[in-house]
Coordinates of C-alpha atoms and ligand atoms in Angstrom, one line a residue:
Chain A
X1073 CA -11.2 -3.7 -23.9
X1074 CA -12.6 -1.0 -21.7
X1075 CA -11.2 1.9 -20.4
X1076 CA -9.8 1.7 -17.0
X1077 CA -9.0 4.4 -14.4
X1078 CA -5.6 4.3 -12.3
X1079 CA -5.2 6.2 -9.2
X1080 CA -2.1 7.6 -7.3
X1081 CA -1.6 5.7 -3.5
X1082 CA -0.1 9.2 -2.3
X1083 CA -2.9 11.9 -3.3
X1084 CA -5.6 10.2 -4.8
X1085 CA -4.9 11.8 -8.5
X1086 CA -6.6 9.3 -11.3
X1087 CA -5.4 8.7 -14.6
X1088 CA -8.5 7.8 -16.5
X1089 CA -7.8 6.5 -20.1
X1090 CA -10.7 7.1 -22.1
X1091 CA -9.5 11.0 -21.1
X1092 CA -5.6 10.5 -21.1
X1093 CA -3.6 13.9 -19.8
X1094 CA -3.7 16.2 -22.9
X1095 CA -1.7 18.6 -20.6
X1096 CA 1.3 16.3 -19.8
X1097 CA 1.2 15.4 -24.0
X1098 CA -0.6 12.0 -23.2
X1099 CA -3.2 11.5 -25.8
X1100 CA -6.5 10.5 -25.0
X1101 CA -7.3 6.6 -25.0
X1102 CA -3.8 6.2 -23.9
X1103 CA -3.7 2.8 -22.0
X1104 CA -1.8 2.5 -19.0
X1105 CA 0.8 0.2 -20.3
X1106 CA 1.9 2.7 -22.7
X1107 CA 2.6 5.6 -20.5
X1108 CA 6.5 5.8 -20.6
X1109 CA 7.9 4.6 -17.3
X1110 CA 8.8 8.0 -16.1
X1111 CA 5.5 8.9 -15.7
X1112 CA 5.0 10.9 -12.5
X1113 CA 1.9 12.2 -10.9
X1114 CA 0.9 15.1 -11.7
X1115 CA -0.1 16.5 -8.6
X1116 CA 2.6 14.9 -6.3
X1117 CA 5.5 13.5 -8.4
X1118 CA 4.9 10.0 -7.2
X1119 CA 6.0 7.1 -9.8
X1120 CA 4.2 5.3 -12.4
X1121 CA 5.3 1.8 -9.7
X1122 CA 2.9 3.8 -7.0
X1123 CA -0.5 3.9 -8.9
X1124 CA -2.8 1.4 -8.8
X1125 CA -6.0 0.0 -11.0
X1126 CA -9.2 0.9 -9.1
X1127 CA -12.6 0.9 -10.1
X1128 CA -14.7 3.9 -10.6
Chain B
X973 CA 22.6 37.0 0.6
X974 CA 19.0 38.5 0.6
X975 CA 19.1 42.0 1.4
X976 CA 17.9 43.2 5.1
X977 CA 14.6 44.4 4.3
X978 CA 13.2 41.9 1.8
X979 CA 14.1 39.3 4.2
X980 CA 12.4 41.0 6.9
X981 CA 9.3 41.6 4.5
X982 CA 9.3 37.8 3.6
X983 CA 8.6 36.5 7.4
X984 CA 6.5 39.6 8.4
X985 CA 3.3 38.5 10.3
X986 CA 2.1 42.3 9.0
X987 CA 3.3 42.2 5.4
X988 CA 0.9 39.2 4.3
X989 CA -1.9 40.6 6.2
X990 CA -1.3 43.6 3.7
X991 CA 0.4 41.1 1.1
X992 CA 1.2 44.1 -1.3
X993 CA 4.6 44.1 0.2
X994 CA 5.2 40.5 0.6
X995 CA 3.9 39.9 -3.1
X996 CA 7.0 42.7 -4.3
X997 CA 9.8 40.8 -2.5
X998 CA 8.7 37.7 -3.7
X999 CA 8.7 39.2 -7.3
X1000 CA 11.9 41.1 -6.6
X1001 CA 13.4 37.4 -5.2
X1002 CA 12.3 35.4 -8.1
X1003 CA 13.9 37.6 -11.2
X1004 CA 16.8 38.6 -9.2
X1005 CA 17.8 36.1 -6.5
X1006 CA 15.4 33.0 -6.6
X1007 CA 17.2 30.9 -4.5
X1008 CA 19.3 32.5 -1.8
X1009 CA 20.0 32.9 1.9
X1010 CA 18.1 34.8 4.0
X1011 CA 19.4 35.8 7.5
X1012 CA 16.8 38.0 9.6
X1013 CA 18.1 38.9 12.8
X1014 CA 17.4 36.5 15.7
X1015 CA 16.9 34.1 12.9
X1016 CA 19.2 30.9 11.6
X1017 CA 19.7 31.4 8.1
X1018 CA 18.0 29.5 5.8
X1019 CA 17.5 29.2 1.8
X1020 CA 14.1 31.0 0.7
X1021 CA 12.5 28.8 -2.4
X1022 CA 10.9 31.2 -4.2
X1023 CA 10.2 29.4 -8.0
X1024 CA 7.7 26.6 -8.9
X1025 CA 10.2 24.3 -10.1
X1026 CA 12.4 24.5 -7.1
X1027 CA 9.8 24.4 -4.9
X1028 CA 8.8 20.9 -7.1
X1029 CA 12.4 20.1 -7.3
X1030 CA 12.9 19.9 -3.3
X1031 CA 9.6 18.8 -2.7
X1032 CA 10.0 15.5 -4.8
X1033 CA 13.0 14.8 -3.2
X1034 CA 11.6 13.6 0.7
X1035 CA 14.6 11.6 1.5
X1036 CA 17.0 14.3 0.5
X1037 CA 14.7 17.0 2.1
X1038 CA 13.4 16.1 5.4
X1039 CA 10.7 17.5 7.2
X1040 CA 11.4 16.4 10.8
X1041 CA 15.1 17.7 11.3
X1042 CA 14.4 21.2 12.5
X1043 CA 11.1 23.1 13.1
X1044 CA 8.2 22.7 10.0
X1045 CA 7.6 25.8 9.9
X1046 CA 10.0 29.5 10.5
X1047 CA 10.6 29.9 14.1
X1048 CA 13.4 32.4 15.5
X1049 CA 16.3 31.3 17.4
X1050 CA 15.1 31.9 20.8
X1051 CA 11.9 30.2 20.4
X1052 CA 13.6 27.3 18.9
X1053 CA 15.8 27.0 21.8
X1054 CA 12.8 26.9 24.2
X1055 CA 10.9 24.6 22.4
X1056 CA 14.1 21.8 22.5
X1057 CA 14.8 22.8 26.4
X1058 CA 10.8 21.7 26.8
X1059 CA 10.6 19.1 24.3
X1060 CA 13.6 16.7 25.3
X1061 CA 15.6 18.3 22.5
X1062 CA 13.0 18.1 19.7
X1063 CA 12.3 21.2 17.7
X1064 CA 8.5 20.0 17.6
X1065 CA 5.6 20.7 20.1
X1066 CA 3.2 18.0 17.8
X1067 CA 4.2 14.8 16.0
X1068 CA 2.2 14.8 13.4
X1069 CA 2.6 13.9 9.3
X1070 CA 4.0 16.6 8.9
X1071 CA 7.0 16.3 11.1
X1072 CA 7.2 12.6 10.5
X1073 CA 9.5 11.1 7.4
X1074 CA 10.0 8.3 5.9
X1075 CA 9.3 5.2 7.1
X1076 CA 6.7 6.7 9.9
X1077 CA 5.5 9.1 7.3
X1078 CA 4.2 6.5 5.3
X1079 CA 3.2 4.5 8.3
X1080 CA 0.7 7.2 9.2
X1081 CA -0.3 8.5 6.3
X1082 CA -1.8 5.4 4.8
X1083 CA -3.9 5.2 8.5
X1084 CA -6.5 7.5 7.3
X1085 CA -5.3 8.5 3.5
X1086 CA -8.4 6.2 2.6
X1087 CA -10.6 7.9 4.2
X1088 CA -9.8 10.9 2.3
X1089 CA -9.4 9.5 -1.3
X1090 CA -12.0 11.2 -3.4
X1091 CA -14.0 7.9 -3.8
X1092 CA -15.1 7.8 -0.1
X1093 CA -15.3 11.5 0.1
X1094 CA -17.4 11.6 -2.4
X1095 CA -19.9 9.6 0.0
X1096 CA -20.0 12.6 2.1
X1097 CA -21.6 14.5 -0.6
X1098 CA -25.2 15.3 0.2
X1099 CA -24.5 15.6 4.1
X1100 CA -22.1 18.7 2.6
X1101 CA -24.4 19.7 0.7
X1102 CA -27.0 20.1 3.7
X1103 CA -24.7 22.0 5.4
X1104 CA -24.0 24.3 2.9
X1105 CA -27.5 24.7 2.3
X1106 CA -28.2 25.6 6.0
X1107 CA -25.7 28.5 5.9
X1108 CA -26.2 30.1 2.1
X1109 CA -30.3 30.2 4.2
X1110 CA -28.3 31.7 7.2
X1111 CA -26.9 34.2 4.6
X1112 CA -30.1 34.9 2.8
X1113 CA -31.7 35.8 6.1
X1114 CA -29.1 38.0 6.4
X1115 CA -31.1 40.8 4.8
X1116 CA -28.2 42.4 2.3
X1117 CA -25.4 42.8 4.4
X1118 CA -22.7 40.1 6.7
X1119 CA -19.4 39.6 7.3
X1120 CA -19.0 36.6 5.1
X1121 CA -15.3 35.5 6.7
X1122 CA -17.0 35.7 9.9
X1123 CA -20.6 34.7 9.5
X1124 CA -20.2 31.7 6.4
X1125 CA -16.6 31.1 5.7
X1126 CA -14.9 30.5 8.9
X1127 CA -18.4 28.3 10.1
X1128 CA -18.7 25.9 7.3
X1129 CA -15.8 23.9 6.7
X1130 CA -15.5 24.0 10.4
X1131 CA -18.6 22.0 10.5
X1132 CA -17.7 19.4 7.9
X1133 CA -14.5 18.6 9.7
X1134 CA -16.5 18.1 12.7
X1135 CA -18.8 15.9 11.7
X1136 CA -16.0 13.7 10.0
X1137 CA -13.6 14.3 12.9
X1138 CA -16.4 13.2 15.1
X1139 CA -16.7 16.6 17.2
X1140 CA -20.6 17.5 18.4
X1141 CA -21.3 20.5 17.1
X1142 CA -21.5 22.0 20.5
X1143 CA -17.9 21.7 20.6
X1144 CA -17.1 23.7 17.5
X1145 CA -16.6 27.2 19.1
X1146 CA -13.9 25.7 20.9
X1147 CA -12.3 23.8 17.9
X1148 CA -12.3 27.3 16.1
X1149 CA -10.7 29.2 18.8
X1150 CA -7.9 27.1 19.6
X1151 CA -7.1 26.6 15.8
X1152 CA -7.1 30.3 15.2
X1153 CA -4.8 30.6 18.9
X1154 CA -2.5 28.1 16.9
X1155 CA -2.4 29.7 13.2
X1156 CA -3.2 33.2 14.7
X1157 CA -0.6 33.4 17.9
X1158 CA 0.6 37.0 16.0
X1159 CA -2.5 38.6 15.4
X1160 CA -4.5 40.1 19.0
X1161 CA -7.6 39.5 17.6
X1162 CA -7.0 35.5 16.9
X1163 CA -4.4 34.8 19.4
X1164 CA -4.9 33.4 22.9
X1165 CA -4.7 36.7 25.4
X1166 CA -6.2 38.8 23.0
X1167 CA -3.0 40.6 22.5
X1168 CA 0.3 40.0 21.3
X1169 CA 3.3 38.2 23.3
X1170 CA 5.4 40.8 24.5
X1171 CA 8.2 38.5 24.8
X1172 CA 9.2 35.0 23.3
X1173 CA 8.2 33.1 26.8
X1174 CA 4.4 34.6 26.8
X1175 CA 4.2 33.5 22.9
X1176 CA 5.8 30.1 23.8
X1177 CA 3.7 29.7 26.7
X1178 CA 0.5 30.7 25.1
X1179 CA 1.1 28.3 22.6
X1180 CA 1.5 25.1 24.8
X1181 CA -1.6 26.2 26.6
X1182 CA -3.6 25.6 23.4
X1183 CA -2.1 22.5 22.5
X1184 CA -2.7 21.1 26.1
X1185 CA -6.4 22.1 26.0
X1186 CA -6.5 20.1 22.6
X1187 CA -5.0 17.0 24.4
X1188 CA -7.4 17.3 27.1
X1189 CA -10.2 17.8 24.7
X1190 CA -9.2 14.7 22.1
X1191 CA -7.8 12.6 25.2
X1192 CA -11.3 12.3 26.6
X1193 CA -12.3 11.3 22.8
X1194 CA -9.9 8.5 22.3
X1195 CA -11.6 6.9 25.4
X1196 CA -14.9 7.3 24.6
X1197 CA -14.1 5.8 20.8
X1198 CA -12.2 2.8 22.0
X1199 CA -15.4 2.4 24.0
X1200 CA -17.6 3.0 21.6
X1201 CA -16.0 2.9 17.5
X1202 CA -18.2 4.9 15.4
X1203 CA -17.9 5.7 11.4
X1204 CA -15.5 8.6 11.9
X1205 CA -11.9 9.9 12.0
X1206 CA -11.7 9.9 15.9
X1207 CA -12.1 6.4 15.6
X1208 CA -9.8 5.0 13.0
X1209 CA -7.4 7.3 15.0
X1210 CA -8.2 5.9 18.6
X1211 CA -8.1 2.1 17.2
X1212 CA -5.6 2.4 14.8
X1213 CA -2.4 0.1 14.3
X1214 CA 1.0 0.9 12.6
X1215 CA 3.0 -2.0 12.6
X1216 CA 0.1 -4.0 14.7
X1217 CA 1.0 -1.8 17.3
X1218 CA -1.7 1.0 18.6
X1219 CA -0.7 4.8 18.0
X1220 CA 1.8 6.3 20.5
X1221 CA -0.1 8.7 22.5
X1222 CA 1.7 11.6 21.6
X1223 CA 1.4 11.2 17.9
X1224 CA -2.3 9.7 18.7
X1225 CA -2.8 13.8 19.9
X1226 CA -0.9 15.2 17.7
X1227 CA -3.2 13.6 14.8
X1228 CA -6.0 14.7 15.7
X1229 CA -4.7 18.0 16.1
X1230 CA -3.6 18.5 12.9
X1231 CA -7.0 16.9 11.3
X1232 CA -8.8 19.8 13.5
X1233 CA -6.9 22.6 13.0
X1234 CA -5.7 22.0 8.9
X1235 CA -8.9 20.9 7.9
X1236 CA -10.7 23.5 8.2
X1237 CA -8.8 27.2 8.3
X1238 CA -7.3 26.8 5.2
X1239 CA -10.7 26.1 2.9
X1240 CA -12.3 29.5 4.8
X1241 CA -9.4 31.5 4.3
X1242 CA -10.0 30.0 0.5
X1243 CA -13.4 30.1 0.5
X1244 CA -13.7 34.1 1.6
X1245 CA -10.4 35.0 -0.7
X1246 CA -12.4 33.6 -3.5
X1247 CA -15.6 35.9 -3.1
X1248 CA -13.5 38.8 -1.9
X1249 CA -11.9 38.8 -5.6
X1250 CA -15.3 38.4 -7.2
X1251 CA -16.4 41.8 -5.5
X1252 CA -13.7 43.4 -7.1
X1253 CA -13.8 41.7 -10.3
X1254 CA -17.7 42.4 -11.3
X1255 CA -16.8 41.6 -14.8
X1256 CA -15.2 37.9 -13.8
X1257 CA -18.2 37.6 -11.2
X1258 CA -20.4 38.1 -14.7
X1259 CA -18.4 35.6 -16.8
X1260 CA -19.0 33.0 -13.8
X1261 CA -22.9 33.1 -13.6
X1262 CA -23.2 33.0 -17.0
X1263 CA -21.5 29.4 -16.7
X1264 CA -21.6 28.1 -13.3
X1265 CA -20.9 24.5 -13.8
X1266 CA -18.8 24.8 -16.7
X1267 CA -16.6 27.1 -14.9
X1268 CA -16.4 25.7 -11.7
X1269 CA -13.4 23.8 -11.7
X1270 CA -11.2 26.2 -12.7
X1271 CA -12.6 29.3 -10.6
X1272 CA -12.2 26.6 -7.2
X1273 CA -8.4 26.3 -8.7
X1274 CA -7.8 30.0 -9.0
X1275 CA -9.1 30.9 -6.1
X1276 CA -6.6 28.2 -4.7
X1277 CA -3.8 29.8 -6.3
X1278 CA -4.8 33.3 -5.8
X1279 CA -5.1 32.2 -2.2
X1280 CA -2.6 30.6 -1.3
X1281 CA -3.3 30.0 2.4
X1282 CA -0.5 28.0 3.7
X1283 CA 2.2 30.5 2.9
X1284 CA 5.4 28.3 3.5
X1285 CA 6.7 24.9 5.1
X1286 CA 10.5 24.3 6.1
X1287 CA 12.9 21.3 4.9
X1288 CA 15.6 20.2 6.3
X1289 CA 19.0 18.9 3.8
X1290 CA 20.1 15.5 4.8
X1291 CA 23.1 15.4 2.2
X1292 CA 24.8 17.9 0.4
X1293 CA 22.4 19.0 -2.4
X1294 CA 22.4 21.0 -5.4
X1295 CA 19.2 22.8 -6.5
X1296 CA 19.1 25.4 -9.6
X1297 CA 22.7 25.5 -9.6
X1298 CA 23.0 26.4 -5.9
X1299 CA 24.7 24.4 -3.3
X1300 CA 22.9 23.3 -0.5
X1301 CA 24.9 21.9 2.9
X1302 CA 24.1 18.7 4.6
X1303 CA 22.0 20.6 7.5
X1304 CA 20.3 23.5 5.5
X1305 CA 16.8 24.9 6.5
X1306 CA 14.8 25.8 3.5
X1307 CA 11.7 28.0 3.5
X1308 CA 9.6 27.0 0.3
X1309 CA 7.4 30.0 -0.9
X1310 CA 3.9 28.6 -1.8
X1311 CA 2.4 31.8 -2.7
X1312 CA 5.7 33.2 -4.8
X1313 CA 5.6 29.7 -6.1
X1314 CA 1.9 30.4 -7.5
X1315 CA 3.0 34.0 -8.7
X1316 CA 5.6 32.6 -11.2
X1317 CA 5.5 34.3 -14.4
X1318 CA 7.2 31.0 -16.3
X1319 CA 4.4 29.1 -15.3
X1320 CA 1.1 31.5 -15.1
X1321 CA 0.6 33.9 -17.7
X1322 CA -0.5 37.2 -15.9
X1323 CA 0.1 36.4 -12.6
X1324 CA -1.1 39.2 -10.9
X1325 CA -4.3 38.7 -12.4
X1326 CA -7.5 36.6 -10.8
X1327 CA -8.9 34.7 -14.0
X1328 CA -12.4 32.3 -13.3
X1329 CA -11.4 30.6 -16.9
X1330 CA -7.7 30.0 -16.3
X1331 CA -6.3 27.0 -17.9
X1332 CA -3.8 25.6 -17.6
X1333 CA -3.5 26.1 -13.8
X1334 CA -0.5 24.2 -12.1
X1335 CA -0.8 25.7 -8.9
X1336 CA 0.7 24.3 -5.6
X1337 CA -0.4 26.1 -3.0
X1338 CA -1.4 22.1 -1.3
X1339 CA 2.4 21.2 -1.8
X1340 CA 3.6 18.1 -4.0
X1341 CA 5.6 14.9 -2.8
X1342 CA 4.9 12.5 0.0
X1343 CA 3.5 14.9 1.9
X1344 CA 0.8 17.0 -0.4
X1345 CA -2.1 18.0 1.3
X1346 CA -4.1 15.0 3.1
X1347 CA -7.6 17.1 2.3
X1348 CA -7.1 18.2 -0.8
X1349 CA -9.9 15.8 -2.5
X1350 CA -12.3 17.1 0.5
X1351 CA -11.8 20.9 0.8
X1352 CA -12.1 21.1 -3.3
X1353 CA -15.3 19.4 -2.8
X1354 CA -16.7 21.7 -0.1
X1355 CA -15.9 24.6 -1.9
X1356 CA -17.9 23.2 -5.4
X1357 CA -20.9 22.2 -3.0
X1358 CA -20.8 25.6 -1.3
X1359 CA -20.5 27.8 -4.7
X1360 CA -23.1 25.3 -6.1
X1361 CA -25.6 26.4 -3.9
X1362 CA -24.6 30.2 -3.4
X1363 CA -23.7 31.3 -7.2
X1364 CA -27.2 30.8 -8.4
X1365 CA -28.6 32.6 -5.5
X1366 CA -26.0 35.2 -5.8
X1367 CA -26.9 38.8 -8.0
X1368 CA -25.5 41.5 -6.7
X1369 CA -22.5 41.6 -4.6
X1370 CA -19.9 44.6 -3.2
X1371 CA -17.9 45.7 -0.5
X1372 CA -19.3 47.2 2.2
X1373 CA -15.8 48.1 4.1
X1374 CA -12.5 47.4 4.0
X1375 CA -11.4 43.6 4.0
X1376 CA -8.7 42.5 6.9
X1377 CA -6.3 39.7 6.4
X1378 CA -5.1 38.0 9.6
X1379 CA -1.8 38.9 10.5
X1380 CA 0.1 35.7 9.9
X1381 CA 3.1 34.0 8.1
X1382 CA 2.4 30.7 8.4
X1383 CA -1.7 30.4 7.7
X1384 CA -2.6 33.6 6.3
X1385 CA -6.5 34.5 4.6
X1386 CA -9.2 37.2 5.1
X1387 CA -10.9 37.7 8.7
X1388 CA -12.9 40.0 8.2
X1389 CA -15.1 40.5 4.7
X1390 CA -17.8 42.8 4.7
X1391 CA -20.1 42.4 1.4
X1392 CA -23.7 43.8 0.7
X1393 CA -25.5 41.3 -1.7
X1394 CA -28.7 40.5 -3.3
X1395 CA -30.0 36.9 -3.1
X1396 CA -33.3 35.2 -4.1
Ligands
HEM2125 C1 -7.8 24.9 0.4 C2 -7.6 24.1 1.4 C3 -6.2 23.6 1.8 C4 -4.9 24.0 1.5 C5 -4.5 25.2 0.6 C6 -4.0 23.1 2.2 C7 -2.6 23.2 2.1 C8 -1.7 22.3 2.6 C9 -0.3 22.3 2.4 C10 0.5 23.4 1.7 C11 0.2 21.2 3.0 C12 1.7 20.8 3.1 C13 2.0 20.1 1.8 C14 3.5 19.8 1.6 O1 4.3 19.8 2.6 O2 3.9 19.6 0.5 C15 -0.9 20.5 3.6 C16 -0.8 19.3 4.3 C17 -1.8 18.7 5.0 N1 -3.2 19.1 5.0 FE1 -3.9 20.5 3.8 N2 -4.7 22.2 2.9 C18 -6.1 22.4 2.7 C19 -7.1 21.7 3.2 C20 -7.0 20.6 4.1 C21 -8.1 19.9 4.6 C22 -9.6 20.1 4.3 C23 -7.6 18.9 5.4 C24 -8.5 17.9 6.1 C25 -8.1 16.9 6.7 C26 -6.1 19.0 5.3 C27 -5.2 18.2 6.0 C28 -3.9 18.2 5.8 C29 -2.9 17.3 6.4 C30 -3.3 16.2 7.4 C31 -1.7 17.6 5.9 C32 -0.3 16.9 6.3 C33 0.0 15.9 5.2 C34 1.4 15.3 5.4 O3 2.3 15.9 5.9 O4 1.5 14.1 4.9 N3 -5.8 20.1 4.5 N4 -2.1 21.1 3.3
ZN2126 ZN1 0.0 11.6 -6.6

């Protein structure tokens, strides 16, 4: 399956899973689904729930 | 309680134009007293934030810690009371995002947060970069010498927000005046009379005065977009719905005001800080040209940081609260401390120190939670397209007098920068 990018509705931030968020401890190739549920956005502390799929 | 005279120092428009001071309270606050009261005369107390977490902490927290309650940002008692006697008992003069919570907050912010989502900013990209190419020409014609707050700084993302806002250019003279009358009121060579308000009526009135040539100004606009809907801000203000109804006037106004006035001082103030600490760091100014684009990112991130622009934002407690161990009453004002907040030695390693490579760099200076900076995707990239086309051009570069910061604790950068440069 191919790598899909997720984007915060507050502040834009993406979460791109080919690159996953070495930072935060979040491997990269990490898919979505298994980011733990409290996940928050980096840049705005948004939830996991508030991020959506988009295309890049 | 905050001692006298570092609470004084903290809200001193003079202390951040020197910001030697205001950077040794804040470091004082933080190892002694990071979260305490602070009670300046004339002043309601309030809590001063001073630590990244507990800036994060209350910032996270929107329902808890509201922005609307009391005034946004520090105002003294007196001018408080004036605003609510003119205001029908609000302690705002704008309603704008960011006095609005939760559920108008999000109501408003979705209006134009697509338009700003990197995706269609990114659209923007090579009218930006024409723009920036017209004034890194300006700058070469220059000869050697400017003022590069004055002549480049202050001009360029003045022009991008513009043309997005939907302002002809010959109305940007204007635009740049009556933001730097609304960030600048303290400082005689920003504010409206060309001198400082003797008393808190001439401030106050001062004040209004700009905002009601801004009304004027973006009233005429609404008109001619609901007329006439174009591809830009103005219009997805002037036709807007929330809740299938049209904007209220007043927060109508007060949007475009803070599109006009936020969008652009901030980035210059940014934008001149960032070449102001190159001059004095030849050896970091080296490291950079040796690597523009691989270095890019992370200089446009310190020079955030080392910026810091907006230098606080009020909440407001709507419950009893506890934060790092300190109770908070239902009522509370808190001042959060962006630039201490990017100064914090548990989260930045050295710093004091201005670092093109640093990494990791988890600075806030656009805030966090519901209400982080709208622009934030836009004034990163007109920074990257700016230094893209200056850096190369760029060899030598000095001081050629002594830099001024405006006088300001609210909005706070460099207004006067004079370099001496060689450019090809
Ligand atoms: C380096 C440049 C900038 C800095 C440092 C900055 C900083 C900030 C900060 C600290 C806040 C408050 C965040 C909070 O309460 O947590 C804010 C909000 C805001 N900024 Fe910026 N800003 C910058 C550029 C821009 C630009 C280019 C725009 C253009 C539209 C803009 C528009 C706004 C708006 C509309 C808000 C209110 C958001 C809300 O309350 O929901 N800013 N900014
Ligand atoms: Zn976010």
């Amino acid at each position: 399956m191919a790598y899909r990018t997720w984007q915060c509705e507050n502040c834009g931030f993406l979460y791109e899973e080919e690159f996953g968020l070495p930072l935060e401890g979040i491997s990269p190739g990490t898919r979505w689904e298994d980011i733990p549920d409290d996940f928050v956005c980096p840049t705005c502390g948004f939830a996991k729930s508030q991020f959506s799929m988009i295309e890049i | 309680m905050i001692p006298t005279d570092i609470a004084q120092t903290i809200i001193d428009p003079k202390a951040y134009a020197a910001q030697t001071p205001v950077d040794e309270a804040f470091k004082f606050l933080r190892r002694e007293m990071p979260l305490d009261v602070a009670a300046p005369e004339g002043f309601d107390p309030f809590w001063v934030v001073t630590r990244h977490r507990d800036i994060l902490e209350v910032e996270r927290q929107s329902e808890l810690f509201h922005n609307g309650d009391r005034s946004t940002v520090l105002a003294n008692r007196t001018a408080d009371q004036k605003v609510r006697a003119m205001m029908g008992g609000s302690p705002h003069l704008v309603r704008s995002l960011v006095q609005m919570d939760n559920p108008d907050h999000g109501y408003y912010r979705r209006l134009t947060q697509p338009y700003f989502m990197p995706q269609n900013i990114r659209k923007l990209e090579p009218r930006i970069r024409e723009i920036a190419k017209s004034f890194v020409d300006r700058m070469a014609a220059k000869g050697g010498t400017c003022d590069f707050a004055r002549d480049v700084a202050f001009l360029y993302p003045l022009h991008v927000i513009m043309e997005i806002l939907g302002v002809p250019e010959a109305d940007e003279p204007l635009m740049l005046k009556l933001t730097q009358e609304l960030f600048g009121a303290g400082d005689s060579d920003m504010n409206r009379e060309g001198k400082i308000a003797t008393n808190e009526d001439e401030g106050l009135a001062a004040i209004m005065a700009t905002v009601a040539d801004f009304v004027a100004y973006f009233n005429k606009m609404t008109e001619d977009r609901r007329a006439h809907p174009r591809d830009d801000v103005a219009s997805v203000i002037a036709n807007g719905t929330v809740n299938g109804q049209p904007l209220g006037h007043f927060e109508a106004m007060s949007y475009y005001i803070i599109v006009a006035s936020a969008g652009h001082d901030t980035t210059s103030n940014t934008t001149a800080g960032a070449l102001w600490s190159l001059a004095e760091n030849l050896g970091e100014f080296a490291k950079l040209k040796q690597n523009i684009n691989g270095l890019l990112p992370s200089f446009i991130e310190e020079s955030i940081r080392w910026v810091t622009p907006v230098k606080h934002f009020m909440r407001t407690a709507t419950d009893d609260a506890e934060v790092a161990g300190r109770k908070i009453a239902k009522g509370d004002w808190l001042f959060l401390s962006y630039p201490s907040g990017n100064r914090d030695e548990e989260v930045f390693d050295d710093p004091f120190a201005f670092k093109v490579d640093r990494m990791p760099n988890k600075q806030i200076a656009f805030g966090y939670g519901a209400h982080v900076c709208l622009g934030q995707h836009l004034g990163r990239l007109e920074m990257r397209i700016l230094w893209e086309e200056l850096l190369p051009r760029l060899e030598g570069l000095e001081l050629a007098g002594e830099p001024r910061r405006t006088e300001a604790a609210f909005v706070c950068g460099p207004k006067s920068l004079p370099i001496r440069f060689r450019m090809h």
